[in-house]
Coordinates of C-alpha atoms in Angstrom, one line a residue:
Chain A
X194 CA 88.5 58.2 107.9
X195 CA 91.8 59.6 109.2
X196 CA 92.5 63.3 108.6
X197 CA 94.4 64.1 105.5
X198 CA 98.0 65.1 106.1
X199 CA 97.7 68.2 103.9
X200 CA 94.6 69.4 105.8
X201 CA 96.4 68.9 109.1
X202 CA 99.5 70.6 107.8
X203 CA 97.5 73.6 106.8
X204 CA 95.8 74.0 110.2
X205 CA 99.1 73.9 112.0
X206 CA 100.9 76.5 109.9
X207 CA 98.2 78.9 108.7
X208 CA 98.8 81.2 111.6
X209 CA 102.4 81.8 110.5
X210 CA 101.4 82.6 106.9
X211 CA 98.7 85.0 107.9
X212 CA 101.2 86.9 110.2
X213 CA 103.7 87.2 107.3
X214 CA 101.0 88.3 105.0
X215 CA 100.0 91.0 107.4
X216 CA 103.6 92.2 107.9
X217 CA 104.2 92.4 104.1
X218 CA 101.0 94.3 103.6
X219 CA 102.1 96.8 106.1
X220 CA 105.6 97.1 104.6
X221 CA 104.2 97.6 101.1
X222 CA 101.6 100.2 101.9
X223 CA 103.6 102.3 104.5
X224 CA 107.2 101.2 103.9
X225 CA 109.6 99.1 105.9
X226 CA 110.0 101.8 108.5
X227 CA 106.3 101.3 109.5
X228 CA 107.2 98.0 111.1
X229 CA 108.1 97.9 114.8
X230 CA 111.6 96.5 115.6
X231 CA 110.2 93.2 116.9
X232 CA 108.1 92.8 113.7
X233 CA 111.2 93.6 111.6
X234 CA 113.1 90.9 113.5
X235 CA 110.3 88.4 112.9
X236 CA 110.2 89.0 109.2
X237 CA 113.1 86.7 108.1
X238 CA 112.0 84.0 110.5
X239 CA 108.4 84.1 109.1
X240 CA 109.8 84.1 105.6
X241 CA 112.0 81.1 106.2
X242 CA 109.1 79.3 107.9
X243 CA 106.9 80.0 104.9
X244 CA 109.6 78.8 102.4
X245 CA 109.7 75.6 104.3
X246 CA 105.9 75.3 104.2
X247 CA 106.2 75.8 100.5
X248 CA 108.6 72.9 100.1
X249 CA 106.4 70.7 102.2
X250 CA 103.2 71.7 100.4
X251 CA 104.8 71.0 97.1
X252 CA 105.6 67.5 98.1
X253 CA 102.5 66.5 100.1
X254 CA 99.5 68.6 99.2
X255 CA 97.5 68.3 96.1
X256 CA 95.4 71.4 96.9
X257 CA 96.4 73.6 94.1
X258 CA 95.0 76.8 95.6
X259 CA 97.2 76.3 98.7
X260 CA 100.4 75.7 96.8
X261 CA 99.7 78.8 94.7
X262 CA 99.0 80.8 97.7
X263 CA 102.3 79.8 99.3
X264 CA 104.1 80.4 96.1
X265 CA 102.8 84.0 95.9
X266 CA 103.3 84.7 99.6
X267 CA 106.9 83.5 99.4
X268 CA 107.6 85.5 96.3
X269 CA 106.1 88.6 97.9
X270 CA 108.1 88.2 101.1
X271 CA 111.2 87.6 99.0
X272 CA 111.0 91.1 97.6
X273 CA 110.9 92.6 101.0
X274 CA 113.6 90.3 102.5
X275 CA 116.0 90.4 99.6
X276 CA 115.2 93.8 98.1
X277 CA 117.8 96.5 98.9
X278 CA 116.8 97.4 102.5
X279 CA 119.4 99.5 104.1
X280 CA 118.8 103.1 104.9
X281 CA 119.7 105.5 102.0
X282 CA 122.0 107.5 104.1
X283 CA 123.9 104.4 105.1
X284 CA 124.1 103.3 101.6
X285 CA 125.5 106.6 100.4
X286 CA 128.2 106.6 103.1
X287 CA 129.0 103.1 102.2
X288 CA 129.1 103.9 98.5
X289 CA 131.5 106.9 98.7
X290 CA 133.5 105.7 101.7
X291 CA 134.4 102.3 100.4
X292 CA 132.6 100.9 97.4
X293 CA 133.6 103.5 94.9
X294 CA 137.3 103.9 95.6
X295 CA 137.6 100.1 96.0
X296 CA 135.9 99.4 92.7
X297 CA 138.1 102.0 90.9
X298 CA 141.3 100.5 92.4
X299 CA 140.2 97.1 91.1
X300 CA 139.6 98.7 87.6
X301 CA 143.2 100.0 87.4
X302 CA 144.0 98.1 84.2
X303 CA 140.9 99.3 82.4
X304 CA 141.7 102.9 83.5
X305 CA 145.2 102.6 82.4
X306 CA 144.1 101.4 78.9
X307 CA 141.5 104.2 78.6
X308 CA 144.2 106.7 79.6
X309 CA 146.6 105.3 77.1
X310 CA 144.1 105.6 74.3
X311 CA 143.2 109.2 75.2
X312 CA 146.9 110.0 75.3
X313 CA 147.5 108.3 71.9
X314 CA 144.8 110.5 70.4
X315 CA 146.2 113.6 72.0
X316 CA 149.8 112.9 70.8
X317 CA 148.7 112.0 67.3
X318 CA 146.5 115.2 67.0
X319 CA 149.3 117.3 68.6
X320 CA 151.9 116.1 66.1
X321 CA 149.7 116.5 63.1
X322 CA 148.4 120.0 64.1
X323 CA 151.9 121.2 64.8
X324 CA 153.0 120.1 61.3
X325 CA 150.0 121.6 59.6
X326 CA 147.6 123.9 61.4
X327 CA 144.7 123.1 59.1
X328 CA 144.4 119.6 60.8
X329 CA 142.9 121.6 63.7
X330 CA 139.7 122.0 61.8
X331 CA 139.3 118.3 61.1
X332 CA 139.8 117.5 64.9
X333 CA 137.9 120.2 66.6
X334 CA 135.7 121.4 63.8
X335 CA 135.0 125.1 63.1
X336 CA 132.5 125.5 65.9
X337 CA 134.9 126.9 68.5
X338 CA 134.5 130.6 67.7
X339 CA 137.5 132.7 68.3
X340 CA 139.6 129.7 69.1
X341 CA 140.9 128.6 65.7
X342 CA 144.2 129.0 63.9
X343 CA 142.5 132.0 62.1
X344 CA 142.3 133.8 65.4
X345 CA 145.1 136.2 66.4
X346 CA 147.4 135.3 69.3
X347 CA 145.9 138.2 71.3
X348 CA 142.4 136.8 70.7
X349 CA 143.5 133.4 71.9
X350 CA 145.2 134.9 75.0
X351 CA 142.1 137.0 75.9
X352 CA 139.9 133.9 75.6
X353 CA 141.9 132.2 78.3
X354 CA 141.4 135.2 80.8
X355 CA 137.9 136.2 79.7
X356 CA 135.7 137.0 82.7
X357 CA 131.9 136.7 82.6
X358 CA 130.2 139.6 84.2
X359 CA 126.7 138.3 84.7
X360 CA 126.7 135.7 87.6
X361 CA 123.6 134.0 86.2
X362 CA 125.2 133.3 82.8
X363 CA 128.1 131.8 84.6
X364 CA 126.1 129.3 86.5
X365 CA 123.9 128.4 83.5
X366 CA 127.1 127.8 81.5
X367 CA 128.5 125.5 84.3
X368 CA 125.2 123.7 84.6
X369 CA 124.8 123.1 80.9
X370 CA 128.4 122.0 80.7
X371 CA 128.0 119.5 83.5
X372 CA 124.9 117.9 82.1
X373 CA 126.3 117.7 78.7
X374 CA 129.6 116.1 79.9
X375 CA 127.9 113.8 82.2
X376 CA 125.6 112.6 79.5
X377 CA 128.5 111.8 77.3
X378 CA 130.2 110.0 80.1
X379 CA 127.2 107.8 80.7
X380 CA 126.9 107.0 77.0
X381 CA 130.6 106.1 76.9
X382 CA 129.9 103.6 79.6
X383 CA 126.7 102.3 78.0
X384 CA 128.3 102.0 74.6
X385 CA 130.7 99.5 76.1
X386 CA 127.7 97.1 75.6
X387 CA 128.6 97.1 71.9
X388 CA 131.8 95.1 72.7
X389 CA 133.5 98.3 73.8
X390 CA 134.5 99.6 70.3
X391 CA 132.5 102.9 70.3
X392 CA 133.9 103.6 73.8
X393 CA 137.4 103.3 72.4
X394 CA 136.6 105.6 69.5
X395 CA 135.0 108.1 71.9
X396 CA 138.1 108.1 74.1
X397 CA 140.4 108.5 71.1
X398 CA 138.4 111.3 69.7
X399 CA 138.4 113.1 73.1
X400 CA 142.2 112.8 73.0
X401 CA 142.3 114.2 69.4
X402 CA 140.4 117.4 70.4
X403 CA 142.7 117.9 73.4
X404 CA 145.9 117.4 71.3
X405 CA 144.8 119.8 68.6
X406 CA 143.9 122.4 71.2
X407 CA 147.2 122.2 72.9
X408 CA 149.1 122.3 69.6
X409 CA 147.4 125.5 68.6
X410 CA 148.1 127.3 71.8
X411 CA 151.6 126.0 72.0
X412 CA 152.4 127.2 68.5
X413 CA 151.6 130.7 69.7
X414 CA 153.7 130.4 72.8
X415 CA 150.6 130.3 75.1
X416 CA 151.3 126.8 76.5
X417 CA 151.6 128.0 80.2
X418 CA 148.5 130.0 79.9
X419 CA 146.4 127.2 78.3
X420 CA 147.4 124.6 80.9
X421 CA 146.5 127.2 83.6
X422 CA 143.1 127.6 82.0
X423 CA 142.5 123.9 81.4
X424 CA 144.0 122.1 84.4
X425 CA 142.0 123.4 87.3
X426 CA 138.8 121.7 86.1
X427 CA 140.6 119.5 83.6
X428 CA 142.2 117.2 86.1
X429 CA 138.8 116.3 87.5
X430 CA 137.0 116.3 84.2
X431 CA 139.5 114.2 82.3
X432 CA 139.9 111.8 85.1
X433 CA 136.1 111.4 85.2
X434 CA 135.8 110.9 81.4
X435 CA 138.6 108.3 81.5
X436 CA 136.9 106.5 84.3
X437 CA 133.6 106.3 82.5
X438 CA 135.5 105.2 79.3
X439 CA 137.2 102.5 81.5
X440 CA 133.8 101.4 82.7
X441 CA 132.7 101.0 79.1
X442 CA 135.8 99.0 78.3
X443 CA 134.9 96.7 81.3
X444 CA 131.6 95.9 79.8
X445 CA 133.2 95.0 76.4
X446 CA 135.8 93.1 78.2
X447 CA 133.2 91.2 80.1
X448 CA 131.3 90.3 76.9
X449 CA 134.3 89.3 74.8
X450 CA 136.7 87.6 77.3
X451 CA 134.3 86.0 79.7
X452 CA 136.8 83.2 80.7
X453 CA 135.2 80.2 82.3
X454 CA 131.8 81.9 82.8
X455 CA 129.1 82.5 80.2
X456 CA 129.3 85.9 78.5
X457 CA 126.1 87.0 80.2
X458 CA 127.4 86.1 83.7
X459 CA 130.6 88.0 83.1
X460 CA 128.8 91.0 81.7
X461 CA 126.6 91.1 84.7
X462 CA 129.5 91.1 87.1
X463 CA 131.5 93.7 85.3
X464 CA 128.4 95.7 84.6
X465 CA 127.7 96.3 88.2
X466 CA 131.3 97.4 89.0
X467 CA 131.2 99.6 85.9
X468 CA 128.0 101.3 87.0
X469 CA 129.6 102.2 90.4
X470 CA 132.5 103.8 88.6
X471 CA 130.2 105.8 86.3
X472 CA 128.3 107.2 89.3
X473 CA 131.6 108.3 90.7
X474 CA 132.5 109.9 87.3
X475 CA 129.2 111.8 87.3
X476 CA 129.9 113.2 90.7
X477 CA 133.4 114.3 89.6
X478 CA 132.0 115.9 86.5
X479 CA 129.7 117.9 88.8
X480 CA 132.7 119.1 90.8
X481 CA 134.5 119.9 87.6
X482 CA 131.5 121.9 86.3
X483 CA 131.6 123.9 89.5
X484 CA 135.4 124.6 89.2
X485 CA 135.1 125.5 85.5
X486 CA 131.9 127.5 85.7
X487 CA 132.7 129.5 88.8
X488 CA 136.4 129.4 89.8
X489 CA 138.0 129.6 86.3
X490 CA 135.8 132.5 85.1
X491 CA 136.6 134.6 88.2
X492 CA 140.2 133.8 89.0
X493 CA 142.7 134.7 86.4
X494 CA 146.0 134.5 88.4
X495 CA 148.1 131.8 86.8
X496 CA 149.8 130.5 90.0
X497 CA 146.3 130.3 91.7
X498 CA 145.0 128.2 88.8
X499 CA 148.0 125.9 89.0
X500 CA 147.6 125.6 92.7
X501 CA 144.0 124.5 92.3
X502 CA 145.0 122.0 89.7
X503 CA 147.6 120.5 92.0
X504 CA 145.2 120.3 94.9
X505 CA 142.5 118.5 92.9
X506 CA 145.0 116.0 91.4
X507 CA 146.5 115.2 94.9
X508 CA 143.0 115.0 96.3
X509 CA 141.6 112.5 93.8
X510 CA 144.8 110.5 93.9
X511 CA 144.5 110.2 97.7
X512 CA 140.8 109.4 97.6
X513 CA 141.0 106.7 95.0
X514 CA 144.3 105.4 96.1
X515 CA 143.7 104.9 99.8
X516 CA 140.0 105.7 100.9
X517 CA 138.4 102.5 102.3
X518 CA 141.4 100.3 102.0
X519 CA 140.9 99.0 105.6
X520 CA 137.3 98.1 104.9
X521 CA 138.2 96.6 101.6
X522 CA 140.7 94.2 103.3
X523 CA 138.1 93.3 105.9
X524 CA 135.3 92.6 103.3
X525 CA 137.6 90.2 101.4
X526 CA 138.4 88.5 104.7
Chain B
X296 CA 90.0 87.4 81.4
X297 CA 86.9 85.6 80.2
X298 CA 87.8 86.4 76.7
X299 CA 90.7 83.9 76.8
X300 CA 90.2 80.2 77.4
X301 CA 91.8 79.0 80.7
X302 CA 93.9 76.5 78.7
X303 CA 95.2 79.1 76.3
X304 CA 95.9 81.5 79.2
X305 CA 97.8 78.8 81.0
X306 CA 100.1 78.1 77.9
X307 CA 100.8 81.8 77.5
X308 CA 101.5 82.1 81.2
X309 CA 103.7 79.0 81.4
X310 CA 106.2 80.4 78.9
X311 CA 106.9 83.4 81.3
X312 CA 107.2 81.5 84.4
X313 CA 110.7 81.2 86.0
X314 CA 112.0 79.4 89.1
X315 CA 114.3 81.6 91.0
X316 CA 116.4 79.8 93.5
X317 CA 116.6 81.8 96.8
X318 CA 119.8 81.8 98.9
X319 CA 117.8 79.3 101.1
X320 CA 117.9 76.9 98.2
X321 CA 114.1 76.9 97.7
X322 CA 113.0 77.8 94.2
X323 CA 110.2 80.4 94.1
X324 CA 108.0 80.6 91.0
X325 CA 107.9 84.1 89.5
X326 CA 106.1 85.2 86.3
X327 CA 108.1 87.6 84.1
X328 CA 106.4 90.9 83.5
X329 CA 104.8 91.2 80.0
X330 CA 106.2 93.8 77.7
X331 CA 103.0 95.8 77.7
X332 CA 103.0 96.2 81.4
X333 CA 106.6 97.3 81.4
X334 CA 106.0 99.9 78.8
X335 CA 103.0 101.1 80.6
X336 CA 104.9 101.5 83.8
X337 CA 107.8 103.3 82.0
X338 CA 105.3 105.7 80.5
X339 CA 103.8 106.4 83.9
X340 CA 107.2 107.0 85.3
X341 CA 108.0 109.3 82.5
X342 CA 104.9 111.3 83.1
X343 CA 105.7 111.6 86.8
X344 CA 109.3 112.8 86.0
X345 CA 108.1 115.5 83.6
X346 CA 105.4 116.5 86.1
X347 CA 108.0 116.9 88.9
X348 CA 110.3 119.1 86.7
X349 CA 107.4 121.3 85.5
X350 CA 106.0 121.6 89.0
X351 CA 109.4 122.6 90.4
X352 CA 110.0 125.1 87.6
X353 CA 106.6 126.6 88.0
X354 CA 106.8 126.8 91.7
X355 CA 110.2 128.4 91.8
X356 CA 109.4 130.9 89.2
X357 CA 106.3 131.9 91.1
X358 CA 108.2 132.1 94.3
X359 CA 111.0 134.1 92.8
X360 CA 108.7 136.3 90.8
X361 CA 110.1 138.2 87.8
X362 CA 112.4 136.8 85.2
X363 CA 115.4 139.0 85.9
X364 CA 115.9 137.9 89.5
X365 CA 115.5 134.2 88.5
X366 CA 119.0 134.1 87.0
X367 CA 120.0 131.1 89.0
X368 CA 116.8 129.3 88.0
X369 CA 118.0 128.0 84.7
X370 CA 121.1 126.3 85.9
X371 CA 119.2 124.9 88.9
X372 CA 116.6 123.4 86.5
X373 CA 119.3 122.0 84.1
X374 CA 121.0 120.2 87.0
X375 CA 117.6 119.1 88.5
X376 CA 116.4 117.7 85.2
X377 CA 119.7 115.8 84.7
X378 CA 119.5 114.2 88.1
X379 CA 115.8 113.3 87.8
X380 CA 116.2 111.8 84.3
X381 CA 119.2 109.7 85.3
X382 CA 118.5 108.8 88.9
X383 CA 114.7 108.7 89.3
X384 CA 114.5 105.0 88.6
X385 CA 117.6 104.1 90.6
X386 CA 116.4 106.1 93.6
X387 CA 113.0 104.5 93.9
X388 CA 114.3 100.9 93.1
X389 CA 116.7 101.2 95.9
X390 CA 114.3 102.7 98.4
X391 CA 111.2 100.7 97.5
X392 CA 112.7 97.2 97.1
X393 CA 112.8 97.1 93.3
X394 CA 109.7 99.2 92.6
X395 CA 109.1 102.7 91.1
X396 CA 105.8 104.5 91.2
X397 CA 104.9 103.2 87.8
X398 CA 106.0 99.7 88.5
X399 CA 104.1 99.7 91.8
X400 CA 100.9 100.8 90.0
X401 CA 101.3 98.0 87.5
X402 CA 102.4 95.5 90.1
X403 CA 105.9 94.9 88.8
X404 CA 109.2 94.4 90.7
X405 CA 112.8 94.2 89.8
X406 CA 114.7 91.2 91.2
X407 CA 118.2 89.8 91.1
X408 CA 118.4 87.3 88.2
X409 CA 120.3 84.8 90.4
X410 CA 117.8 85.1 93.4
X411 CA 120.3 86.9 95.6
X412 CA 120.0 90.3 97.3
X413 CA 119.1 93.2 94.9
X414 CA 122.3 95.1 95.0
X415 CA 122.5 98.9 94.7
X416 CA 125.1 98.5 91.9
X417 CA 122.7 96.3 90.0
X418 CA 120.0 98.9 90.2
X419 CA 122.5 101.6 89.1
X420 CA 123.7 99.6 86.2
X421 CA 120.3 98.7 84.8
X422 CA 119.1 102.3 85.0
X423 CA 122.3 104.1 83.7
X424 CA 121.9 102.3 80.4
X425 CA 118.6 104.0 79.9
X426 CA 120.5 107.1 78.8
X427 CA 121.7 105.1 75.8
X428 CA 118.5 103.1 75.3
X429 CA 116.0 106.0 75.4
X430 CA 117.4 109.4 75.6
X431 CA 120.3 109.5 73.1
X432 CA 118.3 108.1 70.1
X433 CA 115.3 110.3 71.1
X434 CA 117.5 113.4 71.2
X435 CA 119.2 112.5 68.0
X436 CA 115.9 112.1 66.2
X437 CA 114.2 115.1 67.6
X438 CA 117.1 117.5 67.6
X439 CA 119.8 116.1 65.5
X440 CA 121.0 119.6 64.6
X441 CA 122.4 120.2 68.0
X442 CA 123.8 116.8 68.6
X443 CA 125.4 116.3 65.2
X444 CA 125.0 119.2 62.8
X445 CA 124.2 118.3 59.2
X446 CA 124.1 114.5 60.0
X447 CA 123.8 112.5 56.8
X448 CA 120.7 110.5 56.1
X449 CA 122.3 107.2 56.8
X450 CA 123.1 108.3 60.4
X451 CA 119.4 109.0 61.0
X452 CA 118.5 105.5 59.5
X453 CA 121.1 103.9 61.7
X454 CA 119.7 105.8 64.7
X455 CA 116.2 104.6 64.0
X456 CA 117.3 101.0 63.4
X457 CA 119.3 101.1 66.7
X458 CA 116.3 102.4 68.6
X459 CA 114.1 99.7 67.2
X460 CA 116.5 97.0 68.1
X461 CA 116.9 98.3 71.6
X462 CA 113.2 98.8 72.0
X463 CA 112.3 95.4 70.7
X464 CA 115.0 93.4 72.5
X465 CA 112.8 92.4 75.4
X466 CA 110.5 90.8 72.9
X467 CA 113.4 89.0 71.1
X468 CA 114.8 87.0 74.1
X469 CA 113.0 84.6 76.2
X470 CA 113.7 86.2 79.4
X471 CA 112.3 89.6 78.3
X472 CA 115.5 91.4 79.1
X473 CA 116.3 94.9 78.0
X474 CA 119.9 95.9 77.7
X475 CA 119.9 97.3 81.3
X476 CA 118.7 94.0 82.6
X477 CA 121.6 92.3 80.9
X478 CA 124.2 94.7 82.2
X479 CA 122.7 94.7 85.7
X480 CA 121.8 91.0 85.9
X481 CA 118.1 91.8 86.9
X482 CA 114.7 90.5 85.9
X483 CA 111.3 92.3 86.1
X484 CA 108.6 90.1 87.4
X485 CA 105.0 90.3 88.2
X486 CA 104.2 90.9 91.9
X487 CA 102.0 88.0 93.0
X488 CA 98.9 88.6 95.0
X489 CA 98.7 86.1 97.8
X490 CA 95.1 85.0 98.5
X491 CA 94.4 82.0 100.7
X492 CA 91.2 80.2 99.6
X493 CA 89.5 77.8 102.0
X494 CA 90.4 74.2 101.8
X495 CA 87.6 72.4 99.9
X496 CA 88.1 69.3 102.1
X497 CA 88.2 71.3 105.4
X498 CA 85.4 73.8 105.1
X499 CA 84.6 75.6 108.3
X500 CA 81.2 74.8 109.8
X501 CA 79.9 78.2 108.8
X502 CA 79.9 77.1 105.1
X503 CA 76.6 76.0 103.5
X504 CA 74.6 73.6 105.6
X505 CA 74.9 70.9 103.1
X506 CA 78.7 70.9 103.5
X507 CA 78.9 70.1 107.1
X508 CA 81.8 67.8 107.5
X509 CA 81.3 64.3 108.7
X510 CA 80.7 61.1 107.1
X511 CA 80.6 61.6 103.3
X512 CA 77.3 61.1 101.7
X513 CA 78.9 59.3 98.7
X514 CA 81.6 56.7 99.0
X515 CA 84.0 55.3 96.4
X516 CA 85.8 52.0 96.0
X517 CA 89.6 51.6 95.6
X518 CA 89.2 50.8 91.9
X519 CA 87.0 53.8 91.3
X520 CA 89.7 56.0 92.8
X521 CA 92.4 54.5 90.6
X522 CA 90.9 55.9 87.5
X523 CA 92.0 59.6 87.7
X524 CA 95.3 61.3 88.4
X525 CA 96.5 64.7 89.8
X526 CA 95.7 66.6 86.7
X527 CA 92.0 65.7 86.8
X528 CA 91.8 66.3 90.5
X529 CA 93.0 69.9 90.0
X530 CA 90.6 70.5 87.1
X531 CA 87.8 69.4 89.4
X532 CA 89.2 71.7 92.1
X533 CA 89.0 74.6 89.6
X534 CA 85.4 73.8 88.9
X535 CA 84.5 73.5 92.6
X536 CA 86.1 76.8 93.3
X537 CA 84.1 78.8 90.7
X538 CA 81.4 81.0 92.1
X539 CA 78.1 79.3 92.0
X540 CA 76.7 82.5 90.5
X541 CA 78.9 82.3 87.5
X542 CA 77.4 81.6 84.1
X543 CA 76.7 78.0 83.4
X544 CA 78.0 76.8 86.7
X545 CA 75.2 74.4 87.4
X546 CA 75.3 73.1 83.9
X547 CA 79.1 72.3 84.2
X548 CA 78.5 70.6 87.5
X549 CA 75.8 68.5 85.9
X550 CA 77.9 67.5 82.9
X551 CA 81.0 66.7 84.9
X552 CA 79.0 64.6 87.4
X553 CA 77.5 62.6 84.5
X554 CA 80.9 62.1 83.0
X555 CA 82.5 61.0 86.2
X556 CA 79.6 58.6 87.1
X557 CA 79.9 57.2 83.7
X558 CA 83.6 56.6 83.9
X559 CA 83.4 55.1 87.4
X560 CA 80.2 53.1 86.5
X561 CA 78.9 54.5 89.8
X562 CA 75.8 52.5 90.6
X563 CA 74.2 54.6 93.6
X564 CA 71.6 57.3 93.3
X565 CA 72.9 60.8 93.1
X566 CA 70.5 63.6 94.3
X567 CA 73.0 66.3 94.9
X568 CA 75.5 66.8 92.1
X569 CA 77.6 69.4 94.0
X570 CA 77.8 67.2 97.0
X571 CA 78.8 64.2 94.9
X572 CA 81.6 66.2 93.3
X573 CA 82.9 67.5 96.7
X574 CA 82.9 64.0 98.1
X575 CA 84.6 62.6 95.1
X576 CA 87.2 65.4 95.3
X577 CA 87.9 64.7 98.9
X578 CA 88.2 60.9 98.4
X579 CA 90.3 61.3 95.3
X580 CA 92.7 63.7 97.0
X581 CA 93.1 61.6 100.1
X582 CA 93.8 58.7 97.8
X583 CA 96.3 60.4 95.7
X584 CA 98.0 62.1 98.6
X585 CA 98.3 58.7 100.2
X586 CA 99.9 57.4 97.1
X587 CA 102.4 60.3 97.1
X588 CA 103.4 59.2 100.6
X589 CA 104.4 55.9 99.1
X590 CA 106.4 57.6 96.4
X591 CA 103.9 57.1 93.6
X592 CA 102.8 60.3 92.0
X593 CA 100.2 59.7 89.4
X594 CA 100.2 62.8 87.1
X595 CA 97.0 62.1 85.1
X596 CA 94.6 59.4 84.0
X597 CA 97.0 58.3 81.3
X598 CA 99.8 57.5 83.6
X599 CA 100.5 53.8 84.4
X600 CA 98.6 52.4 87.2
X601 CA 100.9 51.1 90.0

């Protein structure tokens, strides 16, 4: 009786499969870096050979154990070949040097809308609070001690130039502020999953608080002092919050207006871009926390405060506007 | 495993099997991870996260010694906890090709739903959503006073309902996706364990003496080989691959041999049931594979002959 084709096939190729199995075992137990460079180079080759074996086995072999083995081996190798595999440091450099600013540039319309909504909230609250100071309570609540219409102008003024004496308190304040803000920013993004509506509300509400605050201080003639207090970290913080809100709007946009694609395909694509923007936002909030917790509490000179505000604004604009433009053009061909 | 009948297990299994087409155009079969495994992996990861935070806090406070000099400890811990909670999963999934310590223990992996490269942005997207899926509702229920002072009862009910929907979502859709998987475009699958079993037809000479290859002891005619199809062949393969020590093995071999002899109206004497089945398996597989070469795939005994 002539030898069966499936038996012959297995004898010819088994060596390749065993080699791949060995390399994957090595990569799984001690990491990809445990592989020598020639082994690493052989990996894709062996993977492709095994995939082709799988196709052949499916069509000619009735040995179920063999087909199942190849199926598992190909799957296992797929994780290694198509998992994220570049070095973490390279990935970080890539992320901040190109991916993040490029993604933000592409999201400019979502950012513009998020900005407009925040502004609308701010203007509405400003106008209302100027006409009747009691609106302040409905926008900000009565939690802000010593910063309500009931406070005297002197109290309000002192609040803006108050200096913490204990350095530890300062750092704790900054850290708590950062983790609180960052959490809200991440939620603003994630809420975009509910077709973006909660994100819109959150942005609008953020604007309301801002507007009411500005109205209160302006009515006491403290506008210049307030902006000096707010802008050094506020430029960074507000930009970050608006970016994360824009990321949430992208999710909602993807779900509702999916165009030719299915809603899920479109959600996936926008979800990935949005996540990149949110990570950028979290890093910015960290920077804002540092400025707010350390710089603002120790520097009370108004010109210095404005200088920092201008420097941060120009810095972020330059970063998001131009960083990685060359690479972006290259990637798009 | 013995508690479930193989047929039932297969049906349960088949519902979770997905073909993922790789960039090479070859579909690879993956089994979606069951909800229980994912929950267990998640719990394990949570325990590790908490363990790391506690260990760092204890270690640092011991190293610093005394509460008053540890003034920078609190802010450090706050920031550390934030980054661990939000980036633990993303960090490992990027570094370990879609696995975290918990997933690795349970044998799970994250893959791209479309079969492409697992992008960093996909990993970030699927894990940032956890904040909303897990932490916000949890914080709201445990400490609603700080998050929303004097929240009305309906808000609490809403939060619980929201949490339930989010938690049960993976059970409500057929791809077992949580919100993070939807946003990131990922799937969580079982990590297969490749194990190459010897070919029943091509046993090495070291196998049992009775199995030395050569001329088969039992031969079959063309008409006898026309009776069964691929399905029956693979059921027989399953039986022959069982350990001879397993319970009722010889009894099954006996029964199956009787049945096949009956069906084939096999006239010859059969002394060695195992040998008979192996020879029949080899002959049937050769026959069916030959037919496949001619473009005729006979799925089971009910399929049309020729």
